[in-house]
PDB file of C-alpha atoms in Angstrom:
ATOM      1  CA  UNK A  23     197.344 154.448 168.062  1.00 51.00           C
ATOM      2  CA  UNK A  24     198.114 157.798 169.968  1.00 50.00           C
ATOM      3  CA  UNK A  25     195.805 160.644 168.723  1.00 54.00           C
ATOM      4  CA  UNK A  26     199.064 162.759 167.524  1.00 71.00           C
ATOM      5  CA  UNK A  27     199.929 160.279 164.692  1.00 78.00           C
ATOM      6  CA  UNK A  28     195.805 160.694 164.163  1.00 85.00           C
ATOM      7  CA  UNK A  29     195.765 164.219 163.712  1.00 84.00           C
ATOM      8  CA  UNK A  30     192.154 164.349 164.797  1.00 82.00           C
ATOM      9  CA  UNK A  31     192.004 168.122 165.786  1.00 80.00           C
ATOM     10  CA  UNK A  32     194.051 169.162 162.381  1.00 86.00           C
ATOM     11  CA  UNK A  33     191.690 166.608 160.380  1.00 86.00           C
ATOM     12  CA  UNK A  34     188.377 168.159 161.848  1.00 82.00           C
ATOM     13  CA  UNK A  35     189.711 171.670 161.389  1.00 83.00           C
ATOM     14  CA  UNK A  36     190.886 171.129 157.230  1.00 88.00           C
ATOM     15  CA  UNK A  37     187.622 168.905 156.556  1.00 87.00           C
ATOM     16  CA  UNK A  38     184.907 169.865 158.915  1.00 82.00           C
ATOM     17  CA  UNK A  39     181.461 168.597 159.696  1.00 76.00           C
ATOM     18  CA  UNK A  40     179.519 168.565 156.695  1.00 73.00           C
ATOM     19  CA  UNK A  41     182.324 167.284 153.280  1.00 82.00           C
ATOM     20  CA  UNK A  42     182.103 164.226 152.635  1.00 88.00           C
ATOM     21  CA  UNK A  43     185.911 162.989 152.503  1.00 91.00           C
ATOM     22  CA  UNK A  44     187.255 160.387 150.013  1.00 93.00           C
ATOM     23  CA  UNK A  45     189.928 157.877 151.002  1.00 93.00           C
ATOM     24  CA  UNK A  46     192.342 159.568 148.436  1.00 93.00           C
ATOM     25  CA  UNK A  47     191.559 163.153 150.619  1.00 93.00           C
ATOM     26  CA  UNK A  48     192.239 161.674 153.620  1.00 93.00           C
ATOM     27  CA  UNK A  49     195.255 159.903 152.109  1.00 94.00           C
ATOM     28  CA  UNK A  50     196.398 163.023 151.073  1.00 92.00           C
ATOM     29  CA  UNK A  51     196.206 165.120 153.997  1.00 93.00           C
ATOM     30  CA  UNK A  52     198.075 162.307 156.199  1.00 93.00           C
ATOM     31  CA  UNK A  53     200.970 162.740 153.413  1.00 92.00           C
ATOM     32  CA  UNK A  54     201.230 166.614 154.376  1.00 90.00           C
ATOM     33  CA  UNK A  55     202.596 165.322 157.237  1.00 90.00           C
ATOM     34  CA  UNK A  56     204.363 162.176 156.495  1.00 90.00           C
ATOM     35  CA  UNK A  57     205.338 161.652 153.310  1.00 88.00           C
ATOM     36  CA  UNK A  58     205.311 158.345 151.356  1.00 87.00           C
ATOM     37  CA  UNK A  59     203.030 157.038 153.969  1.00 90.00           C
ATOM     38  CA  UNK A  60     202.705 153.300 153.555  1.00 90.00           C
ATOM     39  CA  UNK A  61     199.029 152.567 152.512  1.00 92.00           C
ATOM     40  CA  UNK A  62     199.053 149.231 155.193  1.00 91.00           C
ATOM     41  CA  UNK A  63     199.482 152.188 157.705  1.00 92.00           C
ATOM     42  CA  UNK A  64     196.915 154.363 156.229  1.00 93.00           C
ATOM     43  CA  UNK A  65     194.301 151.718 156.096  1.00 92.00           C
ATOM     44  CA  UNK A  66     195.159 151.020 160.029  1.00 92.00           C
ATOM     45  CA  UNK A  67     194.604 154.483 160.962  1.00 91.00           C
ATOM     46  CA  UNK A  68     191.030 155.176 159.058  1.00 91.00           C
ATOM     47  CA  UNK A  69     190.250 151.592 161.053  1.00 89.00           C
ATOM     48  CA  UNK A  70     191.502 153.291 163.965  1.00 87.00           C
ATOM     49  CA  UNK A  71     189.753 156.285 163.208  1.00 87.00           C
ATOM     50  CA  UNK A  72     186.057 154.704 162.611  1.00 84.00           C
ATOM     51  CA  UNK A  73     186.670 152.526 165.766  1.00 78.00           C
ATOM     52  CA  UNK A  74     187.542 155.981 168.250  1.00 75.00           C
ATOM     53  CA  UNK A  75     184.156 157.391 166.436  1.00 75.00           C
ATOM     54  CA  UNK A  76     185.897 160.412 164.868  1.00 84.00           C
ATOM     55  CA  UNK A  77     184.439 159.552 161.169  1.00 87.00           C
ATOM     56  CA  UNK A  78     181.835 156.650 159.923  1.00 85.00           C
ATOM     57  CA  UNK A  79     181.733 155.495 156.311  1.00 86.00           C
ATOM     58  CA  UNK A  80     179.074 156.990 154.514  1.00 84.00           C
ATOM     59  CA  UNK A  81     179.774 154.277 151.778  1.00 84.00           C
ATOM     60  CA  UNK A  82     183.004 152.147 149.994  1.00 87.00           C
ATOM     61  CA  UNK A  83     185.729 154.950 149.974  1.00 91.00           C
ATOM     62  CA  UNK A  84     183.869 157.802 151.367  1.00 92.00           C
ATOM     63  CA  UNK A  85     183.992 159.173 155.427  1.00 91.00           C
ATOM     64  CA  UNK A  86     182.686 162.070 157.489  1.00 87.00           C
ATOM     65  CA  UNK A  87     183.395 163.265 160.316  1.00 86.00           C
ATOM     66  CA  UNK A  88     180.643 162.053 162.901  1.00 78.00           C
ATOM     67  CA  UNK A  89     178.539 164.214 164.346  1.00 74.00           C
ATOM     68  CA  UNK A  90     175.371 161.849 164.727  1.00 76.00           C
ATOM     69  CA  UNK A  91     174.979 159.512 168.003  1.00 79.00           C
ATOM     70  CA  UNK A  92     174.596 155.784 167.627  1.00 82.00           C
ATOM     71  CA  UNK A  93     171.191 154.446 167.712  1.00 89.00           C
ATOM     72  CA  UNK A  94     170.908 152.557 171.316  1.00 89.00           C
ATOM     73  CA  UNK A  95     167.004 151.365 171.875  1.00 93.00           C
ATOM     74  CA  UNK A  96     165.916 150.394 175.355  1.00 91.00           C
ATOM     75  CA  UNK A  97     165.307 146.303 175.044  1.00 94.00           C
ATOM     76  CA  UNK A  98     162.622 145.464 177.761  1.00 93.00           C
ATOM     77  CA  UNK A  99     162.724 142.545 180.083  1.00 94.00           C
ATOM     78  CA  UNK A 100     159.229 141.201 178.033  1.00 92.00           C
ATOM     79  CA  UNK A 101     161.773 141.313 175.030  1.00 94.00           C
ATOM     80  CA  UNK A 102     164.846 139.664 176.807  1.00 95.00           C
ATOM     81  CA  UNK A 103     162.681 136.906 178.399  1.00 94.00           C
ATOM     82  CA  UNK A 104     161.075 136.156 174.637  1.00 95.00           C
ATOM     83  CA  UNK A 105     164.915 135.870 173.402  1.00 96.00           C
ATOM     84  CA  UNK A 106     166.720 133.989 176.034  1.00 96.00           C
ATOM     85  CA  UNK A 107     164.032 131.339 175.571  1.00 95.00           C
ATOM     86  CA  UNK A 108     164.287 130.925 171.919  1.00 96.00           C
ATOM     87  CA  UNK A 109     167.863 131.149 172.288  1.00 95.00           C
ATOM     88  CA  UNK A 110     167.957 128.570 175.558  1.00 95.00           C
ATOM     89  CA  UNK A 111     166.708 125.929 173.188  1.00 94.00           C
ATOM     90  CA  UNK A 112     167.811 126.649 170.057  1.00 94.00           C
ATOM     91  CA  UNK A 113     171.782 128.453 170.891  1.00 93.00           C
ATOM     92  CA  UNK A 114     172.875 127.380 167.363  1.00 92.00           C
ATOM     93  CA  UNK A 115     170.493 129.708 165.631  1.00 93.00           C
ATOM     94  CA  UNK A 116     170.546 133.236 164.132  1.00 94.00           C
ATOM     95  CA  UNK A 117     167.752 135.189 165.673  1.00 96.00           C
ATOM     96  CA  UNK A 118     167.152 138.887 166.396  1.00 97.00           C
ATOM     97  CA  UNK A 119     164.103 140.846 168.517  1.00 98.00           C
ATOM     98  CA  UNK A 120     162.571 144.382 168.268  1.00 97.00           C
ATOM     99  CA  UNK A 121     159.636 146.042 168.822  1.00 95.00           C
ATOM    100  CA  UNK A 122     158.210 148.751 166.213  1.00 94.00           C
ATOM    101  CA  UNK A 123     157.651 151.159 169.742  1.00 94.00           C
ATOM    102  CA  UNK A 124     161.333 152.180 168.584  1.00 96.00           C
ATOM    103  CA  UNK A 125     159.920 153.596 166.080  1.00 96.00           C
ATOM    104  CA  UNK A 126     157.812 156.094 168.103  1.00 94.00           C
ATOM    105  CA  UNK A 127     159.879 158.736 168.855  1.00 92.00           C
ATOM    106  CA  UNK A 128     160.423 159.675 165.423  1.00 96.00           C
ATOM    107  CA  UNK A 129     156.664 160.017 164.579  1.00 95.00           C
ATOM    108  CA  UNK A 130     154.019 163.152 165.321  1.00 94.00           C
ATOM    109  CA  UNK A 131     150.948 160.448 166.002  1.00 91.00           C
ATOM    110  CA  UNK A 132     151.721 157.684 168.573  1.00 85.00           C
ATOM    111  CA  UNK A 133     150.184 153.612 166.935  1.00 85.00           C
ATOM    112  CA  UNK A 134     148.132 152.733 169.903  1.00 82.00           C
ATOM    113  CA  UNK A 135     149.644 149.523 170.022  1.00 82.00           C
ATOM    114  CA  UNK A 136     153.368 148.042 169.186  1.00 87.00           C
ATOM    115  CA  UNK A 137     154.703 144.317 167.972  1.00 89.00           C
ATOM    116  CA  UNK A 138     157.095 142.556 169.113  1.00 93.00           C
ATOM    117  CA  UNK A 139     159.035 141.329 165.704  1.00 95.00           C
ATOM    118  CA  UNK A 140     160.980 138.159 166.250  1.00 97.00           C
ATOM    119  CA  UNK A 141     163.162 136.903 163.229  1.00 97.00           C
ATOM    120  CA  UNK A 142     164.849 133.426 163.136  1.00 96.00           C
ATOM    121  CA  UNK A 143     166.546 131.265 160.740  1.00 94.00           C
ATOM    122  CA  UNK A 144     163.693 130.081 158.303  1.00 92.00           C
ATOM    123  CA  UNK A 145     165.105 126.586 158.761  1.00 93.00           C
ATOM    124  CA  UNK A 146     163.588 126.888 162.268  1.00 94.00           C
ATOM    125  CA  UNK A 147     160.792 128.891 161.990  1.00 95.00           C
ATOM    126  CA  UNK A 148     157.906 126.453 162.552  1.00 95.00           C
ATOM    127  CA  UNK A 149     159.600 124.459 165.125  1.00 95.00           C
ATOM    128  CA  UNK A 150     160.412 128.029 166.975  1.00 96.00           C
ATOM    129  CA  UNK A 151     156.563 129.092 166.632  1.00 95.00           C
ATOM    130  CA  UNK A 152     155.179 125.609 167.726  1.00 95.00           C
ATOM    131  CA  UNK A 153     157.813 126.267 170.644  1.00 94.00           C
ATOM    132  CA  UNK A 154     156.678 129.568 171.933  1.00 94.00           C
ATOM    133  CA  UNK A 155     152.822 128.896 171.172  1.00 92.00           C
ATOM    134  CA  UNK A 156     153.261 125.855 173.667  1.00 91.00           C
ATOM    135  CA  UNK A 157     153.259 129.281 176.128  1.00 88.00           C
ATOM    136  CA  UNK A 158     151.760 131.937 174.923  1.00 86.00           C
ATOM    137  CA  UNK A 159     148.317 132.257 172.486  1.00 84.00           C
ATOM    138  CA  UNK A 160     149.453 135.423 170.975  1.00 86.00           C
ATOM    139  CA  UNK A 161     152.383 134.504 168.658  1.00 90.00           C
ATOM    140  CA  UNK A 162     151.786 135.022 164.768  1.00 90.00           C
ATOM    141  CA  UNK A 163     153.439 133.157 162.178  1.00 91.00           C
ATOM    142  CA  UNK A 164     154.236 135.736 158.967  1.00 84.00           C
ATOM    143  CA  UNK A 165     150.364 137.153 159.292  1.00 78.00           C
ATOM    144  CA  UNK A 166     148.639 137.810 156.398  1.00 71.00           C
ATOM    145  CA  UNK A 167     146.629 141.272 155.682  1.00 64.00           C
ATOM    146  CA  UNK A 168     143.580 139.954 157.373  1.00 63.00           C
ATOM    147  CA  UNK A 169     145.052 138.517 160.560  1.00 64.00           C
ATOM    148  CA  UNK A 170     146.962 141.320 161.012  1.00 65.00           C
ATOM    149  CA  UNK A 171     143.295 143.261 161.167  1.00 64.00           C
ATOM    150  CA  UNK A 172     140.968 140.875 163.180  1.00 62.00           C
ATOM    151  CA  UNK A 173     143.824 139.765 165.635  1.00 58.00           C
ATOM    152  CA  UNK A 174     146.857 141.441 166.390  1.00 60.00           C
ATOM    153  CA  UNK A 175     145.071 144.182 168.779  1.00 57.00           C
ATOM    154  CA  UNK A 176     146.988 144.277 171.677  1.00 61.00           C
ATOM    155  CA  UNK A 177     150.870 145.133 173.072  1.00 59.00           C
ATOM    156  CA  UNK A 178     151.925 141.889 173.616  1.00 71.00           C
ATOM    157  CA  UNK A 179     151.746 140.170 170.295  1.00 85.00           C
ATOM    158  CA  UNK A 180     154.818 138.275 168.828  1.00 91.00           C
ATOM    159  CA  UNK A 181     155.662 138.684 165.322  1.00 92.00           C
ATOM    160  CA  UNK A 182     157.939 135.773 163.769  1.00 94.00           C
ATOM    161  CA  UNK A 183     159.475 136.252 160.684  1.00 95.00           C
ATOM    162  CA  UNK A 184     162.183 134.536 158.754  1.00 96.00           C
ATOM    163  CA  UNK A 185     165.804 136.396 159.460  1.00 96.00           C
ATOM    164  CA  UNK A 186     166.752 137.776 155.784  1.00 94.00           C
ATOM    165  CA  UNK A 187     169.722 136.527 154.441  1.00 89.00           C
ATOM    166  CA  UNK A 188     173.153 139.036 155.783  1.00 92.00           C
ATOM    167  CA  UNK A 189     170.869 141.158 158.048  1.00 95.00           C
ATOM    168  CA  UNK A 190     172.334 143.889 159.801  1.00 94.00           C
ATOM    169  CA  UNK A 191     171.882 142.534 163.050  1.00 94.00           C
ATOM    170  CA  UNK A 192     173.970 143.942 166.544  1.00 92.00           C
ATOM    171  CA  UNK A 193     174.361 142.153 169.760  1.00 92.00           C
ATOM    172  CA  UNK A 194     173.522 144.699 172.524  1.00 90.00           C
ATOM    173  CA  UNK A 195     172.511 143.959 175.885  1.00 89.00           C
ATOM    174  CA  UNK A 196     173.333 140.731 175.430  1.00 92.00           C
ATOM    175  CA  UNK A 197     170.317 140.343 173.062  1.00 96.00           C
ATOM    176  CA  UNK A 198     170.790 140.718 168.614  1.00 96.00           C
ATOM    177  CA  UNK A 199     168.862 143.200 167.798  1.00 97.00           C
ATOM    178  CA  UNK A 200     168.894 144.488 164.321  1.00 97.00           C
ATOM    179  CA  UNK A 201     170.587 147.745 163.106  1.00 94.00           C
ATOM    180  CA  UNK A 202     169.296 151.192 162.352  1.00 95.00           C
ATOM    181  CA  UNK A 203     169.504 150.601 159.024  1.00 95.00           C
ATOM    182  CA  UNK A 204     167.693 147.458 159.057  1.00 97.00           C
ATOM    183  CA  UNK A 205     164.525 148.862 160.823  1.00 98.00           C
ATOM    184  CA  UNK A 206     164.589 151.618 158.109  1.00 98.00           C
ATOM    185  CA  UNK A 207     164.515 149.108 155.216  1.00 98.00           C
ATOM    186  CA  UNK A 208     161.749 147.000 157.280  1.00 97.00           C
ATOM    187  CA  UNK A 209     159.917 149.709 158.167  1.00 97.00           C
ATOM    188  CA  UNK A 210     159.772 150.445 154.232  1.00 97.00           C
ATOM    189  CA  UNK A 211     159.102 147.007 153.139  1.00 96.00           C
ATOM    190  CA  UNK A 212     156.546 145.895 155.404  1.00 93.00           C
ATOM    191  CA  UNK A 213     153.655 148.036 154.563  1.00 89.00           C
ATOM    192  CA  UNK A 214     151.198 145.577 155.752  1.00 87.00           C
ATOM    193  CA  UNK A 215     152.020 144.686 158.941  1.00 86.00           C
ATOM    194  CA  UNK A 216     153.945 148.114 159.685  1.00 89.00           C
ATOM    195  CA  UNK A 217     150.669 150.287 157.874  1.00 87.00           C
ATOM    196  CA  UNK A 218     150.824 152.301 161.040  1.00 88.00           C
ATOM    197  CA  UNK A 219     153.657 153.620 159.981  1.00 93.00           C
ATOM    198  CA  UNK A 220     153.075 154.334 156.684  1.00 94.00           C
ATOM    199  CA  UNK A 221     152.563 157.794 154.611  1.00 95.00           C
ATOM    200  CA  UNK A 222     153.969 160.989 156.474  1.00 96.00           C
ATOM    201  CA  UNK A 223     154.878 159.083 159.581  1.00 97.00           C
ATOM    202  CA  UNK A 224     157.353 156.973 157.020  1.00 97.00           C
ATOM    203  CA  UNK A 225     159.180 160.013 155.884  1.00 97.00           C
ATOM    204  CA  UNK A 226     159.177 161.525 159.551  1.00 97.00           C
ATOM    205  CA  UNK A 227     160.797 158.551 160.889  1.00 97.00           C
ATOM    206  CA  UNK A 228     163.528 158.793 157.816  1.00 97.00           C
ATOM    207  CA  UNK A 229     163.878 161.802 158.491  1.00 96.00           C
ATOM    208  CA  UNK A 230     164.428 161.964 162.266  1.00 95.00           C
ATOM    209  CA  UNK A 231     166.499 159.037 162.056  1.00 95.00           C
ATOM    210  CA  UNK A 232     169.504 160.819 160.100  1.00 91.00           C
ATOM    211  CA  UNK A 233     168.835 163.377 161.572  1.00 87.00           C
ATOM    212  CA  UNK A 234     169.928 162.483 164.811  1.00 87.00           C
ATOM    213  CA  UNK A 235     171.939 159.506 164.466  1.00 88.00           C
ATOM    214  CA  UNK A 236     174.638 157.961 162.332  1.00 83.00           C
ATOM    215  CA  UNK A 237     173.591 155.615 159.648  1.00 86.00           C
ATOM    216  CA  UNK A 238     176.097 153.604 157.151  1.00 83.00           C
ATOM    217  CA  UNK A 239     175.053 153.825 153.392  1.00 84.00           C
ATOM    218  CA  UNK A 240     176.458 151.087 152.441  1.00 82.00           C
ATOM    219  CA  UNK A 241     174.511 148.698 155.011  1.00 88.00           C
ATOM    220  CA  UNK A 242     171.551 149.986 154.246  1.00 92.00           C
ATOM    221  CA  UNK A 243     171.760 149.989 150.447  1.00 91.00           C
ATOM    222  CA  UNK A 244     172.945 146.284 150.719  1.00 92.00           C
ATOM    223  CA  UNK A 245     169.891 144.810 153.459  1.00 96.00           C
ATOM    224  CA  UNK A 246     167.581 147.404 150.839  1.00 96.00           C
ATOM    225  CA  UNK A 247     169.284 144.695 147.810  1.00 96.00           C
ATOM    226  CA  UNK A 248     168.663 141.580 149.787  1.00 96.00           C
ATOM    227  CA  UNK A 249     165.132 142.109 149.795  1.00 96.00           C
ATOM    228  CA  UNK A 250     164.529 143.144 146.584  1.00 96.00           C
ATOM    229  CA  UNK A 251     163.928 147.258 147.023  1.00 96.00           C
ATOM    230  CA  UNK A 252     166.978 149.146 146.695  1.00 96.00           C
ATOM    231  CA  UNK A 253     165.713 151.136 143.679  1.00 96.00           C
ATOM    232  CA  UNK A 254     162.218 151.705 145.654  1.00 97.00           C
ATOM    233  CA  UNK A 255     163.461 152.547 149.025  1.00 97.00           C
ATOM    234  CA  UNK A 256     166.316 155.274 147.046  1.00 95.00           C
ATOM    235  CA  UNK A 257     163.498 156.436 145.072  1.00 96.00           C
ATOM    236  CA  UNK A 258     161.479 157.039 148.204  1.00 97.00           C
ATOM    237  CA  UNK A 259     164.086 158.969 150.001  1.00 96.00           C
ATOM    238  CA  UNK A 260     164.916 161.250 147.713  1.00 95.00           C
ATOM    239  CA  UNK A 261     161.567 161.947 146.456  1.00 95.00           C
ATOM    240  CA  UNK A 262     159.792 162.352 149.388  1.00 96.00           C
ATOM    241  CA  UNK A 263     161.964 163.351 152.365  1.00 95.00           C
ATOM    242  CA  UNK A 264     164.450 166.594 153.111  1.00 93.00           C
ATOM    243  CA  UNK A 265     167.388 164.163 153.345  1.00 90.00           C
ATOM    244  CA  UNK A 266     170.311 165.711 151.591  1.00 80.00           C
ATOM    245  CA  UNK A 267     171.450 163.159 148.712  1.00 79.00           C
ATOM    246  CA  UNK A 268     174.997 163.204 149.948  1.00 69.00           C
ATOM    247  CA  UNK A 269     174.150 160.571 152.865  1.00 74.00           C
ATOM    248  CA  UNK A 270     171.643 158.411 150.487  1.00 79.00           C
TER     249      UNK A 270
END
């Protein structure tokens, strides 16, 4: 669609950065302009819209204008090899790789060590882990508290954990890895094996994460539902960090 029948200049000028817009605002202001606009058309131009990046839904019905980057984490070749294999012999599966070292940018005091966190369809889960312990010594099987302590000491430790139901998951670099929004909600839920990242280093990384980049509401209110801590993870935010409540 050609950026005239967009009106992206006129739509950042009326709005701005910072007001949240409803669908019934935007609806309006393309009316101004064209009146009796057919909603089919409407609908293909905020799609149109989201997909050139000039707004992001901030949740059902409600846009701003993006100002935020994307979140794009470096996947290492220890990372790639790890998925290819998995995904060599099992090509049917859902599966998804990170390592919590994403997380270190966001926080004042720097883990000495960082997990690589492996999540496949629990249907496979034991035959995966049998798989990749045929290789490697250092793969954990959802550790408890005390394994996590005595044995997972060093950078090169594998983490597999069942892939939650409708995860937010993102193919890039030809590997899935999950979504912003996803290692927020993790990061949140898994106070065990993520305790280095607990306390003040939590609410830096919230808050240094919407700071700088753009993160959809309604994804991460509906991964924060699927496991169980929607009502937690909002109480969190809003009691703890600077976020402003208009992007919770």
């Amino acid at each position: 669609m050609k950026d005239d029948k967009l009106k992206i200049g006129e739509i950042i000028d009326y709005f701005g950065y910072e007001k949240p817009i409803s669908s019934k605002e935007l609806y309006e202001f393309y009316t101004r302009y064209e009146e009796g606009l057919n909603r089919g058309t409407f609908r293909w131009r905020v799609y149109d819209l989201k997909n050139k990046g000039i707004i992001r839904s901030l949740k059902r019905g409600i846009y701003i204008i993006e100002t935020r980057r994307i979140y794009k984490p470096t996947v290492n070749l220890p990372m790639k090899r790890i998925y290819n294999y998995v995904k060599r012999k099992f090509p049917y599966i859902d599966i998804c790789i990170w390592n919590t070292s994403w997380l270190h940018d966001f926080m004042n005091h720097q883990p000495f060590v960082s997990l690589s966190i492996l999540e496949v369809d629990k249907d496979v889960l034991e035959i995966v882990f049998q798989l990749l312990r045929e290789k490697r010594s250092d793969v954990y099987l959802n550790p408890k508290e005390e394994s996590i302590d005595q044995y997972i000491l060093n950078e090169n430790v594998i983490i597999l954990k069942p892939l939650i139901k409708e995860s937010p998951i993102i193919e890039y670099e030809k590997v899935k890895i999950p979504k912003i929004e996803k290692i927020l909600v993790d990061a949140f839920v898994e106070n065990n094996l993520l305790r280095a990242y607990q306390g003040q280093e939590l609410i830096n990384i919230f808050e240094r994460v919407y700071e700088e980049y753009s993160i959809n509401v309604t994804t991460l209110h509906r991964y924060a539902r699927n496991r169980g801590a929607k009502e937690k993870l909002l109480e969190f935010i809003v009691s703890n960090t600077s976020i402003n409540e208009k992007y919770i």
